[in-house]
Coordinates of C-alpha atoms in Angstrom, one line a residue:
Chain A
M244 CA 7.8 3.6 -24.9
I245 CA 8.3 3.4 -21.1
N246 CA 5.2 1.2 -20.8
L247 CA 6.5 -1.1 -23.5
L248 CA 9.9 -1.3 -21.8
R249 CA 8.2 -2.1 -18.5
G250 CA 6.3 -4.9 -20.3
E251 CA 9.5 -6.3 -21.7
L252 CA 11.1 -6.1 -18.3
Y253 CA 8.2 -8.1 -16.8
K254 CA 8.5 -10.7 -19.6
L255 CA 12.2 -11.0 -18.8
R256 CA 11.4 -11.5 -15.1
K257 CA 9.0 -14.3 -16.1
S258 CA 11.2 -15.8 -18.8
K259 CA 12.4 -19.3 -18.0
A260 CA 14.7 -19.1 -21.0
F261 CA 16.5 -16.0 -19.5
F262 CA 17.2 -17.7 -16.2
I263 CA 18.3 -21.0 -18.0
C264 CA 20.7 -19.0 -20.2
C265 CA 22.1 -17.1 -17.2
T266 CA 22.6 -20.4 -15.3
A267 CA 24.2 -22.0 -18.4
A268 CA 26.6 -19.1 -18.7
V269 CA 27.7 -19.5 -15.1
L270 CA 27.8 -23.3 -15.3
L271 CA 30.1 -23.1 -18.4
V272 CA 32.5 -20.9 -16.5
G273 CA 32.5 -23.4 -13.7
L274 CA 33.1 -26.2 -16.2
V275 CA 36.1 -24.5 -17.7
Y276 CA 37.6 -23.8 -14.3
W277 CA 37.0 -27.4 -13.3
M278 CA 38.8 -28.6 -16.4
L279 CA 41.7 -26.2 -15.6
F280 CA 41.8 -27.3 -12.0
L281 CA 41.9 -30.9 -13.1
A282 CA 44.7 -30.1 -15.6
D283 CA 46.6 -28.4 -12.8
A284 CA 46.3 -31.5 -10.7
V285 CA 47.5 -33.7 -13.5
Q286 CA 50.4 -31.4 -14.1
R287 CA 51.4 -31.6 -10.4
G288 CA 51.1 -35.3 -10.5
E289 CA 48.2 -35.5 -8.1
V290 CA 46.1 -37.4 -10.5
A291 CA 47.0 -39.4 -13.6
N292 CA 47.1 -37.8 -17.0
G293 CA 43.8 -38.4 -18.8
T294 CA 41.7 -38.3 -15.6
G295 CA 38.2 -37.1 -16.5
G296 CA 39.3 -36.9 -20.1
V297 CA 41.9 -34.2 -19.4
Y298 CA 45.3 -34.6 -21.0
V299 CA 48.0 -32.2 -20.2
G300 CA 50.7 -31.8 -22.9
V301 CA 51.5 -30.5 -26.3
A302 CA 50.7 -32.8 -29.1
E303 CA 53.5 -33.0 -31.7
A304 CA 53.3 -34.2 -35.3
G305 CA 54.2 -37.8 -34.4
G306 CA 51.4 -38.0 -31.9
Q307 CA 53.9 -37.8 -29.0
M308 CA 52.8 -35.7 -26.0
Q309 CA 55.4 -33.3 -24.6
E310 CA 55.3 -31.7 -21.2
V311 CA 54.0 -28.2 -20.9
S312 CA 56.6 -25.8 -19.6
G313 CA 55.3 -23.7 -16.7
R314 CA 52.3 -24.2 -14.5
L315 CA 49.0 -24.1 -16.5
L316 CA 47.1 -22.1 -14.0
E317 CA 49.8 -19.5 -14.1
E318 CA 50.0 -19.5 -17.9
I319 CA 46.3 -19.3 -18.4
G320 CA 45.1 -16.5 -16.2
I321 CA 41.7 -15.1 -15.5
M322 CA 41.7 -12.8 -18.5
E323 CA 42.5 -15.6 -20.9
V324 CA 39.6 -17.7 -19.5
L325 CA 37.4 -14.6 -19.8
Q326 CA 38.4 -14.2 -23.4
Q327 CA 37.5 -17.8 -24.2
M328 CA 34.2 -17.5 -22.3
I329 CA 33.0 -14.3 -23.9
S330 CA 34.0 -15.0 -27.5
N331 CA 32.7 -18.5 -27.4
S332 CA 30.1 -19.8 -25.0
A333 CA 28.7 -16.5 -23.8
A334 CA 28.3 -15.2 -27.3
I335 CA 26.4 -18.4 -28.4
I336 CA 24.2 -18.3 -25.2
M337 CA 23.4 -14.7 -25.9
A338 CA 22.5 -15.4 -29.5
V339 CA 20.3 -18.4 -28.5
F340 CA 18.5 -16.3 -25.9
A341 CA 18.0 -13.4 -28.3
A342 CA 16.4 -15.8 -30.8
I343 CA 14.1 -17.4 -28.2
F344 CA 13.1 -14.0 -26.6
V345 CA 12.2 -12.4 -29.9
I346 CA 10.7 -15.3 -31.8
G347 CA 8.8 -16.5 -28.7
E348 CA 6.6 -13.4 -29.0
Y349 CA 5.5 -14.5 -32.5
G350 CA 5.2 -18.1 -31.7
T351 CA 2.6 -17.4 -28.9
G352 CA 0.9 -14.7 -30.9
A353 CA 1.5 -12.3 -28.0
V354 CA 2.7 -9.6 -30.3
K355 CA -0.9 -9.3 -31.5
N356 CA -1.8 -7.9 -28.1
I357 CA 0.4 -4.9 -28.6
V358 CA 0.5 -4.2 -32.3
G359 CA -2.4 -2.1 -33.4
K360 CA -3.1 -0.9 -29.9
G361 CA -2.0 2.7 -30.4
Y362 CA 1.7 2.2 -30.2
A363 CA 3.9 2.9 -33.2
R364 CA 5.4 -0.2 -34.6
E365 CA 8.9 1.2 -34.5
K366 CA 8.5 1.7 -30.8
I367 CA 7.3 -1.8 -30.3
F368 CA 10.3 -3.2 -32.1
L369 CA 12.8 -0.9 -30.4
A370 CA 11.5 -1.9 -27.0
K371 CA 12.0 -5.5 -27.8
Y372 CA 15.4 -4.8 -29.3
I373 CA 16.6 -2.8 -26.3
A374 CA 15.3 -5.4 -23.8
T375 CA 16.9 -8.2 -25.7
V376 CA 20.3 -6.4 -25.9
A377 CA 20.0 -5.5 -22.2
A378 CA 19.2 -9.0 -21.2
C379 CA 22.1 -10.4 -23.1
L380 CA 24.4 -7.9 -21.5
V381 CA 23.2 -9.2 -18.1
I382 CA 24.3 -12.7 -19.3
L383 CA 27.6 -11.2 -20.4
A384 CA 28.0 -9.4 -17.0
L385 CA 27.3 -12.6 -15.1
T386 CA 29.9 -14.4 -17.2
V387 CA 32.5 -11.8 -16.4
V388 CA 31.7 -11.6 -12.7
F389 CA 31.6 -15.3 -12.2
T390 CA 34.8 -15.8 -14.3
V391 CA 36.7 -13.2 -12.2
L392 CA 35.3 -14.4 -8.8
A393 CA 35.7 -18.1 -9.5
G394 CA 39.1 -17.5 -11.0
G395 CA 40.2 -15.6 -8.0
V396 CA 39.1 -18.4 -5.7
I397 CA 40.8 -21.1 -7.8
M398 CA 44.0 -19.1 -8.1
W399 CA 44.0 -18.5 -4.3
S400 CA 43.3 -22.2 -3.5
A401 CA 46.1 -23.3 -5.9
G402 CA 48.5 -20.9 -4.2
I403 CA 49.0 -18.8 -7.3
K404 CA 49.3 -15.1 -6.8
Q405 CA 46.8 -13.1 -8.9
D406 CA 47.5 -9.5 -9.8
W407 CA 44.6 -7.6 -8.2
S408 CA 46.2 -4.2 -8.9
G409 CA 44.5 -1.2 -10.4
A410 CA 46.0 -2.1 -13.8
F411 CA 44.3 -5.5 -13.8
F412 CA 40.9 -3.9 -13.2
A413 CA 41.6 -1.2 -15.7
D414 CA 42.3 -3.8 -18.4
L415 CA 39.3 -5.8 -17.2
L416 CA 37.0 -2.8 -17.4
G417 CA 38.3 -1.7 -20.9
Y418 CA 38.1 -5.3 -22.2
C419 CA 34.6 -5.9 -20.9
A420 CA 33.3 -2.5 -22.1
I421 CA 34.5 -3.3 -25.7
Q422 CA 33.1 -6.9 -25.5
A423 CA 29.8 -5.5 -24.2
L424 CA 29.6 -3.1 -27.2
L425 CA 30.5 -5.8 -29.7
G426 CA 28.3 -8.3 -27.9
A427 CA 25.4 -5.9 -28.2
A428 CA 26.0 -5.6 -31.9
V429 CA 26.0 -9.4 -32.3
V430 CA 22.7 -9.7 -30.3
G431 CA 21.3 -6.9 -32.5
V432 CA 22.0 -8.8 -35.6
V433 CA 20.4 -12.0 -34.2
A434 CA 17.4 -10.1 -32.8
A435 CA 16.7 -8.4 -36.2
I436 CA 17.1 -11.7 -38.1
S437 CA 14.8 -13.4 -35.6
E438 CA 12.2 -10.8 -36.1
A439 CA 12.4 -11.3 -39.8
C440 CA 12.3 -15.1 -39.8
R441 CA 9.9 -15.7 -36.9
N442 CA 10.7 -19.4 -36.7
M443 CA 12.4 -20.7 -33.6
A444 CA 14.4 -23.4 -35.2
A445 CA 15.6 -21.1 -38.0
G446 CA 16.3 -18.2 -35.6
I447 CA 18.5 -20.3 -33.3
A448 CA 20.2 -22.1 -36.2
I449 CA 21.0 -18.7 -37.9
G450 CA 22.2 -17.3 -34.6
I451 CA 24.6 -20.2 -33.9
G452 CA 25.6 -20.4 -37.5
L453 CA 26.5 -16.7 -37.5
L454 CA 28.7 -17.2 -34.5
S455 CA 30.3 -20.5 -35.3
G456 CA 32.1 -19.8 -38.5
L457 CA 29.5 -19.0 -41.2
S458 CA 30.2 -15.3 -40.9
A459 CA 34.0 -15.9 -40.8
I460 CA 33.7 -17.8 -44.1
V461 CA 31.7 -15.0 -45.7
I462 CA 34.0 -12.3 -44.4
N463 CA 37.1 -14.1 -45.5
G464 CA 35.5 -14.7 -48.8
L465 CA 34.8 -11.0 -49.2
D466 CA 38.4 -10.1 -48.2
F467 CA 39.7 -12.6 -50.8
L468 CA 37.4 -11.0 -53.4
I469 CA 38.6 -7.5 -52.5
R470 CA 42.3 -8.5 -52.7
W471 CA 41.6 -10.2 -56.1
L472 CA 39.7 -7.2 -57.5
F473 CA 41.8 -4.5 -55.9
P474 CA 45.3 -5.9 -55.2
Q475 CA 46.6 -2.6 -53.9
S476 CA 43.7 -2.2 -51.4
T477 CA 44.5 -2.4 -47.7
L478 CA 40.8 -2.7 -46.7
R479 CA 40.0 -5.8 -44.7
M480 CA 36.3 -6.6 -44.1
A481 CA 37.4 -8.6 -41.1
D482 CA 38.5 -5.4 -39.4
Y483 CA 34.9 -4.3 -39.4
W484 CA 33.1 -7.4 -38.4
M485 CA 32.3 -7.6 -34.7
L486 CA 33.0 -11.3 -34.2
N487 CA 36.5 -10.8 -35.5
L488 CA 37.0 -7.8 -33.3
M489 CA 35.7 -9.8 -30.3
T490 CA 38.4 -12.4 -30.7
E491 CA 41.1 -9.9 -31.7
C492 CA 40.5 -7.6 -28.8
P493 CA 43.7 -7.3 -26.8
L494 CA 43.5 -8.4 -23.1
Q495 CA 45.8 -5.7 -22.0
D496 CA 46.7 -2.2 -23.0
I497 CA 43.9 -1.8 -25.5
G498 CA 44.9 0.9 -27.9
A499 CA 42.7 3.9 -28.6
S500 CA 42.5 3.1 -32.3
F501 CA 41.3 -0.4 -31.7
A502 CA 38.8 0.8 -29.0
F503 CA 37.5 3.5 -31.4
R504 CA 37.2 1.1 -34.3
A505 CA 35.4 -1.5 -32.1
A506 CA 33.0 1.2 -30.7
L507 CA 32.3 2.6 -34.2
V508 CA 31.7 -0.9 -35.7
S509 CA 29.4 -1.8 -32.8
I510 CA 27.4 1.4 -33.0
V511 CA 27.0 1.2 -36.7
W512 CA 25.9 -2.4 -36.6
I513 CA 23.5 -1.8 -33.7
A514 CA 21.9 1.2 -35.5
F515 CA 21.8 -0.6 -38.9
M516 CA 20.1 -3.7 -37.5
A517 CA 17.7 -1.6 -35.5
G518 CA 16.8 0.3 -38.6
A519 CA 16.5 -2.8 -40.7
G520 CA 14.3 -4.5 -38.1
I521 CA 12.1 -1.5 -37.8
L522 CA 11.6 -1.2 -41.5
H523 CA 10.7 -4.9 -41.7
F524 CA 8.4 -4.9 -38.7
K525 CA 6.6 -1.8 -39.9
K526 CA 5.5 -3.6 -43.1
A527 CA 5.1 -7.1 -41.7
D528 CA 1.7 -8.7 -41.3
I529 CA 1.2 -10.0 -37.8
K530 CA -0.3 -13.5 -37.5
Chain B
M79 CA -25.9 6.7 -39.2
E80 CA -22.8 6.5 -37.0
Y81 CA -20.4 3.7 -37.9
V82 CA -17.7 2.3 -35.7
L83 CA -16.1 0.5 -38.6
R84 CA -16.5 1.4 -42.2
T85 CA -14.5 0.1 -45.1
E86 CA -14.4 0.9 -48.8
N87 CA -13.1 -1.5 -51.3
V88 CA -10.7 -3.1 -48.9
S89 CA -8.6 -5.8 -50.5
K90 CA -5.7 -8.0 -49.4
V91 CA -3.6 -9.8 -52.0
Y92 CA -1.0 -12.5 -51.2
G93 CA 1.0 -13.1 -54.3
S94 CA -1.6 -14.0 -56.9
H95 CA -4.3 -14.8 -54.4
K96 CA -6.8 -12.2 -53.4
A97 CA -7.8 -13.1 -49.9
V98 CA -10.1 -10.2 -49.4
N99 CA -11.8 -8.6 -52.5
R100 CA -13.0 -5.0 -52.4
V101 CA -15.0 -5.4 -49.1
C102 CA -17.3 -2.5 -48.1
M103 CA -18.4 -3.2 -44.6
H104 CA -20.5 -1.1 -42.3
V105 CA -20.6 -1.8 -38.6
E106 CA -23.1 0.5 -36.9
K107 CA -22.4 1.9 -33.4
G108 CA -24.0 -0.4 -30.8
A109 CA -24.4 -3.4 -33.2
I110 CA -23.4 -7.0 -32.8
Y111 CA -22.2 -7.7 -36.3
G112 CA -22.1 -11.4 -37.2
F113 CA -19.5 -12.0 -39.8
I114 CA -20.2 -15.2 -41.7
G115 CA -18.2 -17.1 -44.2
Q116 CA -16.6 -20.5 -44.8
N117 CA -13.1 -21.4 -43.8
G118 CA -10.7 -19.4 -46.0
A119 CA -13.4 -17.0 -47.1
G120 CA -11.3 -14.0 -45.8
K121 CA -13.0 -13.3 -42.4
T122 CA -9.8 -13.5 -40.4
T123 CA -7.7 -11.6 -42.9
F124 CA -10.3 -8.8 -43.0
M125 CA -10.5 -8.7 -39.2
R126 CA -6.7 -8.5 -39.0
M127 CA -6.7 -5.5 -41.3
A128 CA -9.4 -3.8 -39.2
A129 CA -7.4 -4.5 -36.1
G130 CA -4.2 -3.2 -37.6
L131 CA -2.3 -6.5 -37.7
A132 CA -2.1 -6.4 -41.5
A133 CA -2.2 -3.6 -44.0
P134 CA -4.7 -3.6 -46.8
S135 CA -3.4 -3.9 -50.3
E136 CA -5.9 -1.4 -51.4
G137 CA -9.0 0.4 -50.1
S138 CA -9.8 2.6 -47.1
I139 CA -10.7 1.9 -43.5
W140 CA -12.5 4.3 -41.1
L141 CA -12.7 3.6 -37.4
F142 CA -15.1 5.7 -35.4
E143 CA -15.5 7.8 -38.6
S144 CA -11.8 8.7 -38.5
E145 CA -9.0 7.8 -40.8
D146 CA -6.4 8.3 -38.1
L147 CA -6.4 4.5 -37.4
E148 CA -3.4 4.4 -35.1
K149 CA -5.1 6.8 -32.7
Q150 CA -8.5 5.1 -32.9
R151 CA -7.2 1.6 -32.5
V152 CA -6.6 2.4 -28.8
R153 CA -10.4 2.0 -28.6
I154 CA -10.4 -1.5 -30.0
G155 CA -10.1 -4.8 -28.3
G156 CA -9.5 -7.9 -30.2
L157 CA -9.3 -11.7 -30.1
I158 CA -8.2 -12.8 -33.5
E159 CA -7.4 -16.4 -34.5
S160 CA -5.9 -17.4 -31.1
P161 CA -5.5 -15.6 -27.8
G162 CA -1.9 -14.4 -27.8
A163 CA -0.7 -15.5 -24.4
F164 CA 2.7 -16.7 -23.0
A165 CA 2.3 -20.4 -22.4
S166 CA 4.7 -20.4 -19.5
M167 CA 2.8 -17.7 -17.6
T168 CA -0.4 -17.9 -15.7
A169 CA -3.6 -16.1 -16.7
A170 CA -3.0 -13.4 -14.1
E171 CA 0.6 -12.9 -15.3
N172 CA -0.5 -12.5 -18.9
L173 CA -3.0 -9.9 -18.0
E174 CA -0.6 -8.2 -15.6
L175 CA 1.9 -8.0 -18.5
L176 CA -0.7 -6.4 -20.7
R177 CA -1.7 -4.0 -17.9
R178 CA 1.9 -2.8 -17.7
Q179 CA 2.3 -2.5 -21.5
Y180 CA -0.9 -0.5 -21.8
G181 CA 0.1 1.7 -18.9
I182 CA -3.1 1.0 -16.9
T183 CA -2.6 2.1 -13.3
D184 CA -5.5 0.2 -11.8
K185 CA -4.0 -3.0 -10.5
N186 CA -7.4 -4.5 -9.6
I187 CA -8.4 -4.7 -13.2
V188 CA -6.6 -8.0 -13.6
K189 CA -8.6 -9.6 -10.8
E190 CA -11.8 -8.1 -12.1
L191 CA -11.3 -9.4 -15.6
L192 CA -10.3 -12.8 -14.4
A193 CA -13.6 -12.9 -12.5
L194 CA -15.5 -11.7 -15.5
A195 CA -13.9 -14.4 -17.7
G196 CA -14.5 -17.1 -15.1
L197 CA -10.8 -17.6 -14.6
S198 CA -10.4 -16.6 -11.0
E199 CA -9.8 -20.1 -9.8
T200 CA -7.0 -20.9 -12.2
G201 CA -4.3 -19.7 -9.8
K202 CA -0.8 -20.8 -10.7
K203 CA -2.0 -22.9 -13.6
K204 CA 0.1 -22.1 -16.7
I205 CA -1.5 -21.3 -20.0
K206 CA 0.1 -24.4 -21.6
N207 CA -2.2 -26.4 -19.3
F208 CA -5.3 -24.5 -20.2
S209 CA -8.1 -26.0 -22.3
M210 CA -9.0 -24.3 -25.5
G211 CA -12.1 -22.8 -23.9
M212 CA -10.0 -21.3 -21.0
K213 CA -7.6 -19.8 -23.5
Q214 CA -10.5 -18.2 -25.4
R215 CA -11.9 -16.7 -22.2
L216 CA -8.4 -15.3 -21.4
G217 CA -8.3 -13.8 -24.9
I218 CA -11.6 -12.1 -24.3
A219 CA -10.5 -10.8 -20.9
A220 CA -7.3 -9.4 -22.5
A221 CA -9.4 -7.8 -25.2
L222 CA -11.4 -6.0 -22.5
L223 CA -8.4 -4.7 -20.6
R224 CA -8.5 -1.2 -22.0
S225 CA -12.3 -0.9 -21.8
P226 CA -12.7 -0.8 -25.6
D227 CA -15.6 0.7 -27.5
F228 CA -15.3 -1.8 -30.2
L229 CA -14.5 -5.5 -29.9
I230 CA -13.3 -7.7 -32.8
L231 CA -13.9 -11.4 -31.9
D232 CA -12.8 -14.1 -34.4
E233 CA -14.4 -17.4 -33.5
P234 CA -14.6 -16.6 -29.8
I235 CA -16.7 -19.7 -28.9
N236 CA -14.3 -22.1 -30.6
G237 CA -13.5 -25.0 -28.4
L238 CA -16.0 -24.0 -25.7
D239 CA -18.3 -26.5 -24.0
P240 CA -22.1 -25.8 -24.1
Q241 CA -22.0 -24.1 -20.7
G242 CA -19.0 -22.1 -21.9
I243 CA -20.8 -21.0 -25.1
I244 CA -23.8 -19.8 -23.0
E245 CA -21.5 -17.9 -20.7
I246 CA -19.7 -16.2 -23.5
R247 CA -23.0 -15.4 -25.3
E248 CA -24.3 -13.8 -22.1
L249 CA -21.0 -11.9 -21.6
I250 CA -21.1 -10.6 -25.2
L251 CA -24.7 -9.5 -24.8
K252 CA -23.9 -7.8 -21.4
L253 CA -20.9 -6.0 -22.9
N254 CA -23.1 -4.8 -25.8
K255 CA -26.1 -3.8 -23.7
E256 CA -24.5 -2.5 -20.5
N257 CA -21.1 -1.3 -21.6
D258 CA -22.3 -0.1 -25.0
I259 CA -19.6 -2.0 -26.8
T260 CA -20.0 -2.5 -30.5
I261 CA -19.0 -6.0 -31.5
L262 CA -17.8 -7.6 -34.7
I263 CA -17.9 -11.3 -34.3
S264 CA -17.3 -14.3 -36.6
S265 CA -18.4 -17.8 -35.8
H266 CA -19.1 -21.1 -37.5
I267 CA -21.9 -21.8 -35.1
L268 CA -24.5 -19.9 -37.0
G269 CA -27.4 -20.8 -34.7
E270 CA -25.5 -19.4 -31.8
L271 CA -24.6 -16.3 -33.8
S272 CA -28.2 -15.7 -34.6
K273 CA -29.0 -15.5 -30.9
I274 CA -26.9 -12.4 -30.5
A275 CA -26.3 -10.7 -33.8
T276 CA -28.2 -7.6 -34.7
H277 CA -26.5 -7.3 -38.2
Y278 CA -24.9 -9.8 -40.5
G279 CA -22.4 -9.7 -43.3
I280 CA -21.7 -12.7 -45.5
I281 CA -18.3 -13.1 -47.1
R282 CA -17.7 -15.5 -49.9
D283 CA -14.4 -16.0 -51.7
G284 CA -13.1 -12.8 -50.2
A285 CA -16.0 -10.7 -51.3
L286 CA -18.7 -9.3 -48.9
I287 CA -21.8 -10.5 -50.8
E288 CA -24.5 -9.2 -48.5
E289 CA -25.1 -7.1 -45.4
F290 CA -28.5 -7.1 -43.6
G291 CA -30.1 -6.7 -40.3
A292 CA -31.5 -9.4 -38.0
Q293 CA -35.1 -8.3 -38.7
E294 CA -34.5 -8.6 -42.4
L295 CA -33.1 -12.0 -41.9
N296 CA -36.1 -13.1 -39.9
E297 CA -38.3 -11.8 -42.6
R298 CA -36.3 -13.8 -45.2
C299 CA -36.5 -16.9 -43.2
R300 CA -40.2 -16.6 -42.4
R301 CA -42.3 -19.7 -43.0
C302 CA -44.8 -19.4 -45.9
Q303 CA -46.7 -21.2 -48.6
K304 CA -44.9 -20.5 -51.8
L305 CA -47.0 -20.5 -55.0
V306 CA -45.9 -20.3 -58.6
V307 CA -48.9 -19.2 -60.6
D308 CA -49.8 -18.0 -64.1
N309 CA -51.7 -14.9 -63.0
V310 CA -50.4 -13.2 -59.9
E311 CA -53.0 -10.3 -59.9
L312 CA -55.9 -12.7 -60.0
A313 CA -54.3 -14.9 -57.4
A314 CA -53.8 -11.9 -55.1
N315 CA -57.4 -10.9 -55.6
I316 CA -58.7 -14.3 -54.7
L317 CA -56.5 -14.4 -51.6
E318 CA -57.8 -11.1 -50.4
E319 CA -61.4 -11.3 -51.4
T320 CA -62.3 -14.9 -51.1
L321 CA -60.0 -16.2 -48.4
Q322 CA -59.6 -12.9 -46.5
I323 CA -55.8 -13.3 -46.4
S324 CA -53.9 -10.1 -46.1
T325 CA -50.4 -11.3 -45.2
F326 CA -48.8 -12.3 -48.4
D327 CA -46.3 -10.8 -50.8
V328 CA -45.3 -11.1 -54.4
P329 CA -41.5 -11.5 -54.6
G330 CA -41.5 -12.5 -58.3
Q331 CA -43.4 -12.2 -61.5
H332 CA -45.3 -15.5 -60.9
V333 CA -44.5 -16.0 -57.3
I334 CA -46.7 -15.4 -54.3
R335 CA -45.8 -16.1 -50.7
V336 CA -48.6 -16.6 -48.2
F337 CA -47.8 -16.2 -44.6
E338 CA -51.1 -17.3 -42.9
H339 CA -53.4 -20.3 -43.1
L340 CA -50.3 -22.4 -43.4
E341 CA -52.1 -25.4 -41.8
E342 CA -54.5 -25.5 -44.8
P343 CA -52.4 -25.2 -48.0
A344 CA -54.7 -27.5 -49.9
G345 CA -57.6 -25.1 -49.2
I346 CA -55.7 -22.2 -50.7
N347 CA -54.8 -24.3 -53.7
A348 CA -58.4 -25.3 -54.2
A349 CA -59.7 -21.7 -53.9
L350 CA -57.1 -20.4 -56.4
F351 CA -57.9 -23.2 -58.8
A352 CA -61.6 -22.6 -58.5
G353 CA -61.0 -18.9 -59.3
G354 CA -59.3 -19.8 -62.5
V355 CA -55.7 -19.6 -61.5
S356 CA -53.3 -22.2 -62.8
I357 CA -50.8 -23.4 -60.2
A358 CA -47.4 -24.6 -61.4
E359 CA -45.9 -25.2 -58.0
S360 CA -47.2 -25.0 -54.4
Y361 CA -45.1 -25.9 -51.4
L362 CA -44.4 -24.9 -47.8
A363 CA -41.2 -23.0 -47.5
G364 CA -39.2 -21.4 -44.8
Q365 CA -35.7 -22.0 -43.5
D366 CA -33.9 -22.1 -40.3
L367 CA -31.1 -19.6 -40.1
E368 CA -28.4 -22.1 -40.7
S369 CA -29.8 -23.4 -44.0
Y370 CA -30.4 -19.8 -45.1
F371 CA -26.8 -19.0 -44.6
M372 CA -25.7 -22.2 -46.2
E373 CA -27.7 -21.2 -49.2
R374 CA -26.1 -17.8 -49.4
L375 CA -22.7 -19.2 -48.9
G376 CA -23.3 -21.5 -51.9
D377 CA -23.2 -24.8 -50.1
V378 CA -26.7 -25.9 -51.1
P379 CA -28.9 -25.0 -54.1
A380 CA -31.4 -22.2 -53.6
K381 CA -34.3 -24.4 -52.7
G382 CA -32.3 -26.6 -50.4
G383 CA -33.8 -25.1 -47.2
Q384 CA -37.4 -25.6 -47.9
N385 CA -39.4 -27.5 -45.4
D386 CA -42.2 -29.0 -47.3

């Protein structure tokens, strides 16, 4: 298993896709901050509204734009940016990378070099699964670090006082830990699906589809079905789906019950998808 | 007899299609086993099952006389269908990756294998820029990484230029003779295969129709005068007594094959006729290996290879 993991680590080091995804995650953070910086400049009258396609205001029903009360950079803090980055762009980048990293092995036929060479198939799959999740967590960590660092610099340059107290870092740590667990579960689902479909286009499409609403429709549909069949039931499937939990995760003062539920959901999904992937991989013919 | 690979009634079914049908193969230790069949005959599917890439639908496989295949497959190297290499890596990087995955501590092995496969000069060239032949060589190098006792090579000379074919042939012979590696090899270039194989297996429509040794093949392809006569005993007597010919055989009830005096077939015909033997057919026969295999594979009628 150690040898297999060493191999996966070597592949990651040589993977162009991994470095491209890391760069994309960082660039997207920069892009969001650039947009906010521009919006702040618009708000302060330094540049005209609409510069660079950035409009600052609240659109009302009649199409009229009203001024936003309070300074944008103060209203939207580092944690809010982080929330947007993790639950949207970072999650999609992680899913895309997971699909590329897993399916690339089949596309090149490289998996043949290791299957049937004395290693149990479950170990081969697990090594790939662990490496994929770990690599995606690196992407997530980069997103977090860059969001916090760039946010700090921008706040400082805009003259906005940022709370760097212990409470901020405690919230940040708790939030990131839960997002990491939930993110690992999302990557686990994509990795297992990618192993099963073994087609790059299909794997990426499924990964993005999963994150961009397909699962929400399915989960909401299930909730509707449960309410229709059992009107007295308080069970909500959405409470147990990691993507919902990722967006619902509070930025501050995360309660123990939410943290426990998120951790439990993540662990169950990670274990379930690992098990399903192993079962499929053990029986699959390698071409 | 010690077998490196032995199978019993191994089949592989995809839906309603039986890709491999009850194959009983015997690969002796030290052999170079040429596996011959048309496209889609089931060669690759069978090799994939032997290498552990696919599970048989039925039947049994023994490797090194053991049924513990997972353990024994450590001793196998394989190049099946295409060399599985990462296109964005160099040859050295691909081998280095496998070295790490296999847990081989000797770091020099990568350089040695690159030299063995003639890829030392490829440097930073990525696999995506390799020719087919270079990829094949890399596949063979990768298959040799764990010093296997048994190599499974599926069309290893595909895409190689004539010089490359010669090099791979010499490499295979060297591995077999000097390293005592048993080799199961499939190829469409039958003439090339016949230069190295010690044993053959012919697969047709998923079924292994025949297994034989190289000596037997040479015997079967031997040039002769074939005669179809009414009285075989009398004909044999005339050949021995009158013409002093001793190298002939009687493969059928009315058939005699004469292996000498082939420069004077008319003389043999005349002597037999004079002795009272009625000759229905007389022709010079004998095949090159390719036409023999084609005949067995069902591409040409049985007499298609005759050279009269």
